[in-house]
XYZ file of C-alpha atoms in Angstrom:
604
model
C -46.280 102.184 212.586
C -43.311 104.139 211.967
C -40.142 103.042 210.151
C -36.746 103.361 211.770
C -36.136 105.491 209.375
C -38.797 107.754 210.343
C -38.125 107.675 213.671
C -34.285 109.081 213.121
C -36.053 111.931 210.384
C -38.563 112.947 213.515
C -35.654 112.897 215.868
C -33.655 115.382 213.424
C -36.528 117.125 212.779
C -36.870 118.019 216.531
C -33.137 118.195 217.348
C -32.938 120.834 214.300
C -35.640 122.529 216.137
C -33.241 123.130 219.363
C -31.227 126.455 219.262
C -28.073 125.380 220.760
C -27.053 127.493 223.744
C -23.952 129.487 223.247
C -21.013 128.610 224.893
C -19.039 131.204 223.847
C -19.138 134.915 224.419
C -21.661 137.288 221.405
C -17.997 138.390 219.905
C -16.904 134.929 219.361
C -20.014 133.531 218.116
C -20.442 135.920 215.709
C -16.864 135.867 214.506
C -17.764 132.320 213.642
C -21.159 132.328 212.839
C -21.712 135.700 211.308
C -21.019 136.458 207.535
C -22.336 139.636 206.751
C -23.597 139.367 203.306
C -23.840 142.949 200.834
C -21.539 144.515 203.717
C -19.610 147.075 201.513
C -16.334 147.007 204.373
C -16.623 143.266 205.238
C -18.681 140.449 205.302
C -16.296 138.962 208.009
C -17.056 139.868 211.253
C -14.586 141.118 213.477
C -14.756 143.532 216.290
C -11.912 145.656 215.860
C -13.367 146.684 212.332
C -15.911 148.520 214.785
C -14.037 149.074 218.187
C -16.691 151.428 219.273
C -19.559 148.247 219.404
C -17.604 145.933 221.398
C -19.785 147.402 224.913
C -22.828 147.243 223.033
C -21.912 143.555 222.116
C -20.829 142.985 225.594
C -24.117 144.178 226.992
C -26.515 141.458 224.839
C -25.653 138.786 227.429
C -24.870 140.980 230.215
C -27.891 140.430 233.299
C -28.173 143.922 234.027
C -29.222 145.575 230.961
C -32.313 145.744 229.149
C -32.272 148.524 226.901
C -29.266 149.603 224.669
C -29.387 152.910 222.663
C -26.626 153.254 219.989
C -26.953 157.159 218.706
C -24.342 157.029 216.313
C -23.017 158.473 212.520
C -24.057 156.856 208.905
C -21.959 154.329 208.042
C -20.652 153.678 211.935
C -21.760 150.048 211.579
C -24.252 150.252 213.685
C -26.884 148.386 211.816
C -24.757 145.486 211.252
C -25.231 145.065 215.851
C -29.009 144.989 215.136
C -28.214 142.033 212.319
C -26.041 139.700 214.558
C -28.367 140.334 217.617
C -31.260 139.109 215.950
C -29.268 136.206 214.496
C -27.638 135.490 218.382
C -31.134 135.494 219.538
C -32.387 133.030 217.365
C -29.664 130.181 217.521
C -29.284 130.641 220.903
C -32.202 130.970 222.714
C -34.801 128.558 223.459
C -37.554 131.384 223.163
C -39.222 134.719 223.191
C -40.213 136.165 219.669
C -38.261 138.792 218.116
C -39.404 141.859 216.633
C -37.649 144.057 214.389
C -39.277 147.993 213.287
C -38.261 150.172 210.793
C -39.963 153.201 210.179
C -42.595 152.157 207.598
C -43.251 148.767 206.048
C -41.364 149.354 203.016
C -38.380 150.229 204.399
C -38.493 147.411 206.445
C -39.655 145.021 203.304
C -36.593 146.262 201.205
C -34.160 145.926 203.786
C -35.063 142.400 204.604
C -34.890 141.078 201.602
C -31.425 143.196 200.118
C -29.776 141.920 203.598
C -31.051 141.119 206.694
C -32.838 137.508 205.079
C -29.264 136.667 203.220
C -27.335 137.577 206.746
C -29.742 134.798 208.324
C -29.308 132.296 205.490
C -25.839 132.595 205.953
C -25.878 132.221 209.510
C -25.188 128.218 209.988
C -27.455 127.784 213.678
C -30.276 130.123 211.899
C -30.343 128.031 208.944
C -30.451 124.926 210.850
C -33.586 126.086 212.415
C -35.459 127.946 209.169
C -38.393 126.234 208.042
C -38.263 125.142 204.463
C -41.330 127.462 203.383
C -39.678 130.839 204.380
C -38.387 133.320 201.784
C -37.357 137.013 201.309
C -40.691 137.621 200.239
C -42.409 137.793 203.719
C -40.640 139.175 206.488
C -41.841 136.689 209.179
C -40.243 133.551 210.028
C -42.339 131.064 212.162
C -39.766 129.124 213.944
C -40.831 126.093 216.120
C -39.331 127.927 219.244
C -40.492 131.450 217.987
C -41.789 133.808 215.441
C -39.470 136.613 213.885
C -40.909 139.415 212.391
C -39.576 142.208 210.685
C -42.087 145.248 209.844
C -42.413 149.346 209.874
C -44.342 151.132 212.350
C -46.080 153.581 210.370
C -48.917 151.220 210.742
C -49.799 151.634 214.389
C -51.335 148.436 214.151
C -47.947 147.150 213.831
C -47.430 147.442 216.876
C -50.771 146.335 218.915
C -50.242 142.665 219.505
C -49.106 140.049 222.119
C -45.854 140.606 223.840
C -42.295 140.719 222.696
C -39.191 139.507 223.893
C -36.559 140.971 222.008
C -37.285 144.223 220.147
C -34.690 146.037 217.772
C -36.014 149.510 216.609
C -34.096 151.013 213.784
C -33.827 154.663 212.617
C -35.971 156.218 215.317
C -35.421 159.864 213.644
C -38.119 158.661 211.525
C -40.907 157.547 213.559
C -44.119 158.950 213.834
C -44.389 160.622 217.184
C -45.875 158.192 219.958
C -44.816 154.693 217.780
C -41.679 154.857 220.367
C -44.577 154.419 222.959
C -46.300 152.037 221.537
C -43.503 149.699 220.980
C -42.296 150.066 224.535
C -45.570 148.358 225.271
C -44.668 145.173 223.638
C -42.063 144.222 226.160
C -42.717 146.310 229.037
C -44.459 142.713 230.391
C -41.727 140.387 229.816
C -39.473 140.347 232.767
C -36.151 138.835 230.258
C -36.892 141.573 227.611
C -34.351 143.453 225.497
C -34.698 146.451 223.328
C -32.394 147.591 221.022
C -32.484 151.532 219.776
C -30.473 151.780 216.924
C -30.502 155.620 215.156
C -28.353 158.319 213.578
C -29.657 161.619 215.570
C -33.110 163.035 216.127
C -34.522 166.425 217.123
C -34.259 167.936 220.177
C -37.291 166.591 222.320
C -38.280 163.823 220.059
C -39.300 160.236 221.010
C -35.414 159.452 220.403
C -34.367 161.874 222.133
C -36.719 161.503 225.129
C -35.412 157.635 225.216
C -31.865 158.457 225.189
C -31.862 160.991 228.143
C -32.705 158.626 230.143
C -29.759 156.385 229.506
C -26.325 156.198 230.777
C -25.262 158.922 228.069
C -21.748 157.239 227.033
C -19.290 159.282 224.385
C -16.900 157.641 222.817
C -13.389 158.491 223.753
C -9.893 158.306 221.916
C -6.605 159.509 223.052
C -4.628 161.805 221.541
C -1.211 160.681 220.117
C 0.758 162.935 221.461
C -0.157 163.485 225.165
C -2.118 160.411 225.255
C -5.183 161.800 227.300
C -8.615 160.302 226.448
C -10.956 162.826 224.531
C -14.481 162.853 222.917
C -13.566 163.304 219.457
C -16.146 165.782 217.646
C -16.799 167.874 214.750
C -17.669 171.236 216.325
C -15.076 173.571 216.977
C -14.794 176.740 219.274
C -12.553 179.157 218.683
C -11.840 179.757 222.179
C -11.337 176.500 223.179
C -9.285 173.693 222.062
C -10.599 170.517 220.351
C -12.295 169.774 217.246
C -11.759 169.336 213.620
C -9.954 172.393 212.140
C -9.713 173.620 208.909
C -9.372 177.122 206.661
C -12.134 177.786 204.192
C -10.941 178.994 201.235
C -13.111 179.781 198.709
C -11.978 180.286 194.385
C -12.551 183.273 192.709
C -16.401 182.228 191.628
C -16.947 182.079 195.132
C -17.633 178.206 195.502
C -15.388 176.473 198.161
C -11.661 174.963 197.195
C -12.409 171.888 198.577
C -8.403 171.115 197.683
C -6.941 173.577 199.502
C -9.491 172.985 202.443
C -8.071 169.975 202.675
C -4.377 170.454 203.306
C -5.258 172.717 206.333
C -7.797 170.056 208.233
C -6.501 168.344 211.598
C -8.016 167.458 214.951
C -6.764 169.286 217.824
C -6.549 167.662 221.000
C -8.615 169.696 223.689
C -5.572 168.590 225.983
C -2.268 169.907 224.616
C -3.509 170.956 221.004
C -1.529 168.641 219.034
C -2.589 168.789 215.762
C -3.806 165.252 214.468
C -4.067 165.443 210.787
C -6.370 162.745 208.292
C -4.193 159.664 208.468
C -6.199 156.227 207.875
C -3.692 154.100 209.925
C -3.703 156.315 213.051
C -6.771 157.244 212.968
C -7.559 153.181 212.975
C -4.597 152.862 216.050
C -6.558 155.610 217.943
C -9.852 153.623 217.232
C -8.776 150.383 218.973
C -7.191 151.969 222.136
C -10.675 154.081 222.440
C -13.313 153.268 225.122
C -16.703 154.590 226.772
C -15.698 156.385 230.311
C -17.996 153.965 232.126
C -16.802 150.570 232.089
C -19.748 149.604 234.386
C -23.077 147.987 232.693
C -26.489 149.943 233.867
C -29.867 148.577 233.297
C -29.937 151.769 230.225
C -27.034 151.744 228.374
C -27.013 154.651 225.337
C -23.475 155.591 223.458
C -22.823 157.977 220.934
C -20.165 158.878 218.599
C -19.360 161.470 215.333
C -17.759 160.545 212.305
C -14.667 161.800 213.407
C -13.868 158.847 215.100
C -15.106 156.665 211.922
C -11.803 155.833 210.350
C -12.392 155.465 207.334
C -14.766 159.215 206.448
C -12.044 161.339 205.305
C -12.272 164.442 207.716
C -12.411 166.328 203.884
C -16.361 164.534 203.872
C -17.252 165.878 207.048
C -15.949 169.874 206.051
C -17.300 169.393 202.743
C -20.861 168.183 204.272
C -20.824 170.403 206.426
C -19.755 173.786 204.629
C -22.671 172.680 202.104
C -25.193 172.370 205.222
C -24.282 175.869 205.961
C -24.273 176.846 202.364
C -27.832 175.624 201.909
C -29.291 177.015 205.022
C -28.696 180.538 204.236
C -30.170 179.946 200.624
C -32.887 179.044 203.241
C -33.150 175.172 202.957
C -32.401 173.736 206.308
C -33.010 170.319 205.295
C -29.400 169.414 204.464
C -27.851 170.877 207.951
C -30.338 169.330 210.221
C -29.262 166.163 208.116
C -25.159 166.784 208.233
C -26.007 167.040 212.256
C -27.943 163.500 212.705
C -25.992 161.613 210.209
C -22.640 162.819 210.515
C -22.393 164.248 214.252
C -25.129 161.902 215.219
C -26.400 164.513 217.586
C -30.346 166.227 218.184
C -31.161 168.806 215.911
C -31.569 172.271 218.084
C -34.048 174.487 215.867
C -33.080 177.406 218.138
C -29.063 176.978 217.299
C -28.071 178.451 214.147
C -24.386 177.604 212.542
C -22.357 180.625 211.816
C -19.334 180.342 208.961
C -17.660 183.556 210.005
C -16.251 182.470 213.643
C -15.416 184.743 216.277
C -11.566 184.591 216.495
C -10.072 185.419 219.913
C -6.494 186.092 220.903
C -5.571 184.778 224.328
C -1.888 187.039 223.577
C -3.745 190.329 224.204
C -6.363 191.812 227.106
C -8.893 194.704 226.571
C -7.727 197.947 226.746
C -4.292 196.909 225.000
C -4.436 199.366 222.131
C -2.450 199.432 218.952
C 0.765 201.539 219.801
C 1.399 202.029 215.918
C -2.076 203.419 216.045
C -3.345 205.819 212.948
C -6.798 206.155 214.231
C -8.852 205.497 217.644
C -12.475 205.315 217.239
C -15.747 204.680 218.850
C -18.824 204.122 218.141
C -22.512 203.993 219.874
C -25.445 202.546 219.419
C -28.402 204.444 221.240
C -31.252 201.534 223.306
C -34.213 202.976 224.512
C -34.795 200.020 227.324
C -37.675 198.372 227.930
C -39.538 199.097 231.282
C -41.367 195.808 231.123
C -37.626 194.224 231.611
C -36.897 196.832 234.275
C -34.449 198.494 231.599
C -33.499 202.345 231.057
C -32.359 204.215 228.212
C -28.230 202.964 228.038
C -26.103 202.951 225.161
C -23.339 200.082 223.710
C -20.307 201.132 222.748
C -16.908 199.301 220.784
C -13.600 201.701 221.017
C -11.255 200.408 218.171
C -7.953 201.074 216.825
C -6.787 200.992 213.203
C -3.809 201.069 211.677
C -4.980 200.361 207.965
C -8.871 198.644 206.939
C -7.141 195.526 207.082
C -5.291 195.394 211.015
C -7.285 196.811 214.231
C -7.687 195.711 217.641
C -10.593 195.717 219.584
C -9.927 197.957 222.555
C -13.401 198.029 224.796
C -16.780 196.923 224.575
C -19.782 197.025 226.748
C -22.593 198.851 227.470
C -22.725 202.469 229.713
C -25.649 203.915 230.918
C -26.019 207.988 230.219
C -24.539 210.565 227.789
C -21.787 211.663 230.885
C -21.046 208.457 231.281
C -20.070 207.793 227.388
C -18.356 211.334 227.699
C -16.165 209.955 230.431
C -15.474 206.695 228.413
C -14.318 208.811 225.495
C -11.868 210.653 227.649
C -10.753 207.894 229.727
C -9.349 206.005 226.135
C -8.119 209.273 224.913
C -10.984 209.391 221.375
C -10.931 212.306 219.348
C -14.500 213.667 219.334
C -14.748 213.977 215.887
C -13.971 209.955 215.799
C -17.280 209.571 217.986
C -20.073 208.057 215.779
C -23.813 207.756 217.080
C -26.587 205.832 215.961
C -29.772 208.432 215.443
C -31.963 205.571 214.827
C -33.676 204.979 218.451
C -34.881 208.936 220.481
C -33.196 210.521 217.639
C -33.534 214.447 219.179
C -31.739 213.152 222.031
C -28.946 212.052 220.156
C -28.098 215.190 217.931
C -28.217 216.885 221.484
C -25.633 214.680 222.666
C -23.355 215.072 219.550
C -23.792 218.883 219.886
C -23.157 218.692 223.401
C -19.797 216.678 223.048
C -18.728 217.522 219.214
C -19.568 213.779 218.139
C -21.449 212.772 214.482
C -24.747 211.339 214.377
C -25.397 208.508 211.810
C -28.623 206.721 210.475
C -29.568 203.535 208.866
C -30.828 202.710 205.636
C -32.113 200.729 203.040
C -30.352 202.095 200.667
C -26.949 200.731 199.127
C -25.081 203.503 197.424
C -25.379 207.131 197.486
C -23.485 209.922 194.875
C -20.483 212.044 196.356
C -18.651 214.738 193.837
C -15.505 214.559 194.682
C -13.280 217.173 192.612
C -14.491 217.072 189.161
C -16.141 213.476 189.101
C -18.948 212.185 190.805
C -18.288 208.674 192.689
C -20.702 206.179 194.756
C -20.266 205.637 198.523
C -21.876 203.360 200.709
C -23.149 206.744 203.206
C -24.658 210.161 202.440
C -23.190 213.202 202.080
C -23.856 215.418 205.122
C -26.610 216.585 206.176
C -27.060 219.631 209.318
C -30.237 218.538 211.508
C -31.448 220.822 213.942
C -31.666 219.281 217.105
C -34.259 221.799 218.911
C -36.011 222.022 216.011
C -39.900 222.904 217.066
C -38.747 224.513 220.098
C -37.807 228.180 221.143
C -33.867 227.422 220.424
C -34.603 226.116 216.885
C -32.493 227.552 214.111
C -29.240 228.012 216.939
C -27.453 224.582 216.621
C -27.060 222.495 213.835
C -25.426 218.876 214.124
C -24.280 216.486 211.316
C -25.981 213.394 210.184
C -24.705 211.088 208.089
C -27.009 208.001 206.590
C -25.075 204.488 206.415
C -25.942 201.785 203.703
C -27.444 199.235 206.972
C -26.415 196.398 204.028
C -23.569 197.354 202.945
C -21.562 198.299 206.259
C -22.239 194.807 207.350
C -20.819 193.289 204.220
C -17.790 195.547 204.770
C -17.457 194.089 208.270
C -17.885 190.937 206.560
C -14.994 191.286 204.438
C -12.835 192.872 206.541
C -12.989 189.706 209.218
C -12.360 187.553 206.454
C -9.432 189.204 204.755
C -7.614 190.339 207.695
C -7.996 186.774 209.449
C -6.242 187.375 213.150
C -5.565 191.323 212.048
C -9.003 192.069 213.085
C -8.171 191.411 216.579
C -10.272 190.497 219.241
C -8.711 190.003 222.913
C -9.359 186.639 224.918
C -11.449 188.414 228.081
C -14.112 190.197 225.997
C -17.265 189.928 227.986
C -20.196 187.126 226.722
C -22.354 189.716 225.442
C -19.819 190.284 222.870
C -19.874 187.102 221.978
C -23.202 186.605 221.507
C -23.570 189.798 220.028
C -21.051 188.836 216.889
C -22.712 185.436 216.208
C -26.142 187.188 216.498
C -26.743 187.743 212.533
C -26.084 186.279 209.183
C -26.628 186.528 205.457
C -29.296 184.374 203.833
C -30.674 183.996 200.584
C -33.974 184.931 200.264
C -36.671 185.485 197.747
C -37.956 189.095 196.611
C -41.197 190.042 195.875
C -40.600 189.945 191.754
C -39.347 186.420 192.219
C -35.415 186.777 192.255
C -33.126 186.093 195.047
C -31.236 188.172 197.244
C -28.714 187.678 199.667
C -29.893 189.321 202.825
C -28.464 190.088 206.285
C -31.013 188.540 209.129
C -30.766 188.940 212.927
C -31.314 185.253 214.363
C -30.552 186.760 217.893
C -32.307 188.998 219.938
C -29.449 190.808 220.610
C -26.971 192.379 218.002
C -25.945 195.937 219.738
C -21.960 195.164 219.775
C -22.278 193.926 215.955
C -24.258 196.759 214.986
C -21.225 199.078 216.630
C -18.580 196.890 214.738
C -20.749 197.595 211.788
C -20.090 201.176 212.730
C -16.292 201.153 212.744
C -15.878 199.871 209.103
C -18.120 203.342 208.223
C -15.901 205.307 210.400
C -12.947 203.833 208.368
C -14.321 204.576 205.480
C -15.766 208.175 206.611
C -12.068 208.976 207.220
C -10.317 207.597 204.402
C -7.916 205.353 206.258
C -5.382 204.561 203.881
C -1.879 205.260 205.668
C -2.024 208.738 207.197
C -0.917 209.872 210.503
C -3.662 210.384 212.728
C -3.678 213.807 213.409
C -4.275 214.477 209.263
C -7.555 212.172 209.707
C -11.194 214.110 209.374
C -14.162 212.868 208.563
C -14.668 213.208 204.730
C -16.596 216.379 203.493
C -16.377 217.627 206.857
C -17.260 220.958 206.752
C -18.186 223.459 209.664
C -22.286 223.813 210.370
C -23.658 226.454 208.494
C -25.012 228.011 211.500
């Protein structure tokens, strides 16, 4: 028979074994419940710390949603949702077992018992409930209303058992392809289910990735503080379009980045007025607790995103300075750290086929195409020869860039595009008024047909090579340039008029002219001018290669200039226009005392 006093032990016993229903909203509860133990910002909870989670905390309770996907930065506070959620569902419902996945067992193990098994301890209604045996040790906790377990998928096994209720599944990046699959299968047959995706970004067409598409796709939005219009606040920046983070790289005289004097240029731009928002914790926080998600509605799908731009407390310095070293790193040839700078920090899919480029294309919206340079010292243009391809339904055609200069470091870019037959680039020429003899054309492609066209019209004919540096006596002294001296090519040569014409060629350092175009952008800044309506294959054309480091055949490293693009025909002719400068000894000279240097008359 039992005591009295047994009878009130069994009767705590099973009362302690009651969740108690909430009857309070998940925000509340947890801002009286939750204590957040190892939390490096604060083991208090409190929304506004995190302004961005109060939907996803919204949605636990909310009847239409089942699935929440929170794509987000490192150190957004996003694992610190999964944390309360479990320890909501546990004091507060009166069943359905909870499963939390981590990428592999380990990761899992460790995290459980640094955090997540203190966070439940200190959880009052989840330590009412814990059974006395339970420890960091094992991450499984047999409750008398249900089991929690907390485990890595790496082990498919894992993951090939009875149903779940709720399901949390942390840093999906990292799974094994199909595990995403296989843990959908766990609650697909649970009508009350909830799942949980909590990540930094993926890669393009990943299991993530997949998952997220099909949810309601939220950004984060802030408003500016001057206009006050909502925005998605983000890292990347195009130069033709306002919005995101600005800043000048500036580099010391070793060539590593001055981080310091980066820093005194960085600001967000609103993509509204273009106020310029610069790093300043306490608005940045103010900005953070008027944002929202576009949607206030609840679907069945729920995903939302943000960059750690809108993370208050990354200095926008963190995000340059990660990012310049992504970029850094990459053309060393390790892609590693930028396909980690865009999951952790933008917490955006990796895109193998995008590539970042350093040297932005700079457009002017004060000038159009076909504005020259009144102040002019020198109009040029330059051609690069394509034979076509007749599997694309392509004929021969040729791209040309007309430029003015006044000195190596101020042009403007004065057409660009592509014509179609040697009249054609003849009428061009005369149209902007080009002194022949400041025509350049690439011999590399049907070279014969070339050095017939330069005869025909009086241009030069120029040819790519390997080589860097070739000797020029100039006076008494002998000097390196980056082209050839001339050399007279017969273009009939084989033929009955052979030994009639001759036609200069001149070879061009293919390395060297595009570190000259290099420098030149950088130096001149905005004095390398490039008007707002240039046409999108110039565009594409500029971005289309850049300078890697890569590893010679004797074992030492080289920095190297590689075509990512398919296209680089405008690049190649802006490429051009730096050896023209050069070829004519720009320095300050009026233009009718420019020639091309060593010029002499065919000895024919």
């Amino acid at each position: 028979m039992i005591s009295e006093e047994g009878h009130l032990w069994l009767g705590q016993e099973f009362a302690n074994a009651i969740p108690e229903l909430a009857d309070m909203g998940v925000i509340e509860w947890a801002a009286t419940n939750i204590r957040l133990v190892g939390s490096v910002r604060s083991e208090r909870f409190d929304v506004e710390i995190t302004p961005w989670l109060r939907k996803a905390y919204e949605a636990i309770d909310h009847p239409d949603v089942k699935i929440m996907d929170l794509v987000m930065p490192a150190q957004s506070g996003k694992s610190a949702f999964g944390e309360i959620l479990i320890c909501y569902w546990i004091a507060t419902k009166p069943s359905g077992d909870c499963q939390y996945n981590w990428p592999s067992d380990k990761v899992g193990q460790d995290r459980y018992r640094r955090r997540v098994f203190r966070i439940l301890e200190a959880c009052p209604p989840v330590k009412k409930l814990m059974p006395r045996e339970c420890g960091p040790a094992k991450p499984l906790i047999s409750f008398k209303h249900l089991n929690f377990t907390m485990q890595g998928v790496a082990t498919g096994a894992n993951l090939e058992s009875e149903s779940i209720t709720l399901q949390i599944n942390e840093e999906g990046h990292d799974w094994k392809k199909g595990r995403k699959k296989m843990a959908d299968n766990r609650i697909s047959a649970v009508w009350n289910s909830t799942q949980a995706n909590i990540s930094t970004g993926g890669i393009i067409g990943d299991d993530l990735d997949t998952t997220y598409k099909g949810s309601s796709r939220e950004n984060w939005e802030e408003p500016c503080d001057e206009c006050g219009e909502y925005q998605h606040f983000h890292a990347k920046a195009v130069d033709d379009k306002l919005g995101g983070l600005r800043y000048e790289t500036t580099k010391q005289d070793d060539g590593i980045y001055d981080f310091p004097a980066i820093k005194e240029t960085i600001y967000y731009e609103c993509e509204h007025c273009g106020h310029k928002m610069f790093d300043n914790y306490e608005l940045r926080r103010q900005r953070s607790l008027k944002g929202r998600y576009p949607n206030p509605r609840f679907a069945e799908h729920i995903g939302l995103h943000m960059e750690q731009v809108s993370v208050y407390w990354i200095p926008y310095l963190n995000i340059v300075q990660q990012k310049l070293e992504a970029i850094s790193a990459m053309r060393r040839g390790d892609k590693q750290p930028w396909i980690v700078y865009i999951q952790r920090s933008e917490g955006l899919f990796y895109d193998a086929r995008y590539r970042p480029h350093l040297q932005g294309l700079k457009l002017n919206n004060e000038i159009k195409k076909t504005e020259g340079l009144a102040e002019r010292k020198l109009r040029g243009m330059t051609v690069d020869k394509q034979r076509g391809r007749i599997s694309a339904g392509e004929t021969p055609h040729y791209w040309v860039i007309i430029r003015d200069w006044i000195s190596p470091m101020r042009s403007r870019l004065v057409w660009e595009g592509r014509r179609q037959t040697d009249e054609d680039v003849e009428e061009l020429r005369k149209e902007f008024e080009v002194n022949p003899k400041h025509v350049l054309v690439d011999s590399g492609d049907k070279a014969n047909d070339v050095y017939r066209m330069c005869l025909d019209y009086g241009y030069a004919s120029i040819k790519g090579s390997g080589r860097e540096f070739w000797g020029h006596k100039v006076g008494n002294k002998r000097t390196q340039r980056i082209y050839s001296p001339i050399e007279w090519i017969d273009p009939f040569f084989g033929t009955a008029k052979a030994g009639i014409h001759k036609v200069p060629l001149i070879h061009y350092s293919k390395h060297q002219i595009r570190d000259r175009l290099e420098s030149i952008r950088s130096l001149a800044g905005e004095r390398f001018e490039i008007p707002s309506n240039v046409s999108k294959y110039y565009q594409e054309h500029m971005v289309s290669e850049e300078k890697q480091e890569m590893e010679m055949r004797d074992g030492s490293s080289k920095m190297v200039w590689i075509q990512e693009a398919k296209r680089n025909d405008l690049f190649v002719c802006e490429c051009y226009q730096t050896l023209l400068v050069d070829l004519c000894g720009l320095k300050n000279l009026p233009e009718d005392d420019l020639e091309l240097v060593e010029v002499q008359k065919s000895p024919v």
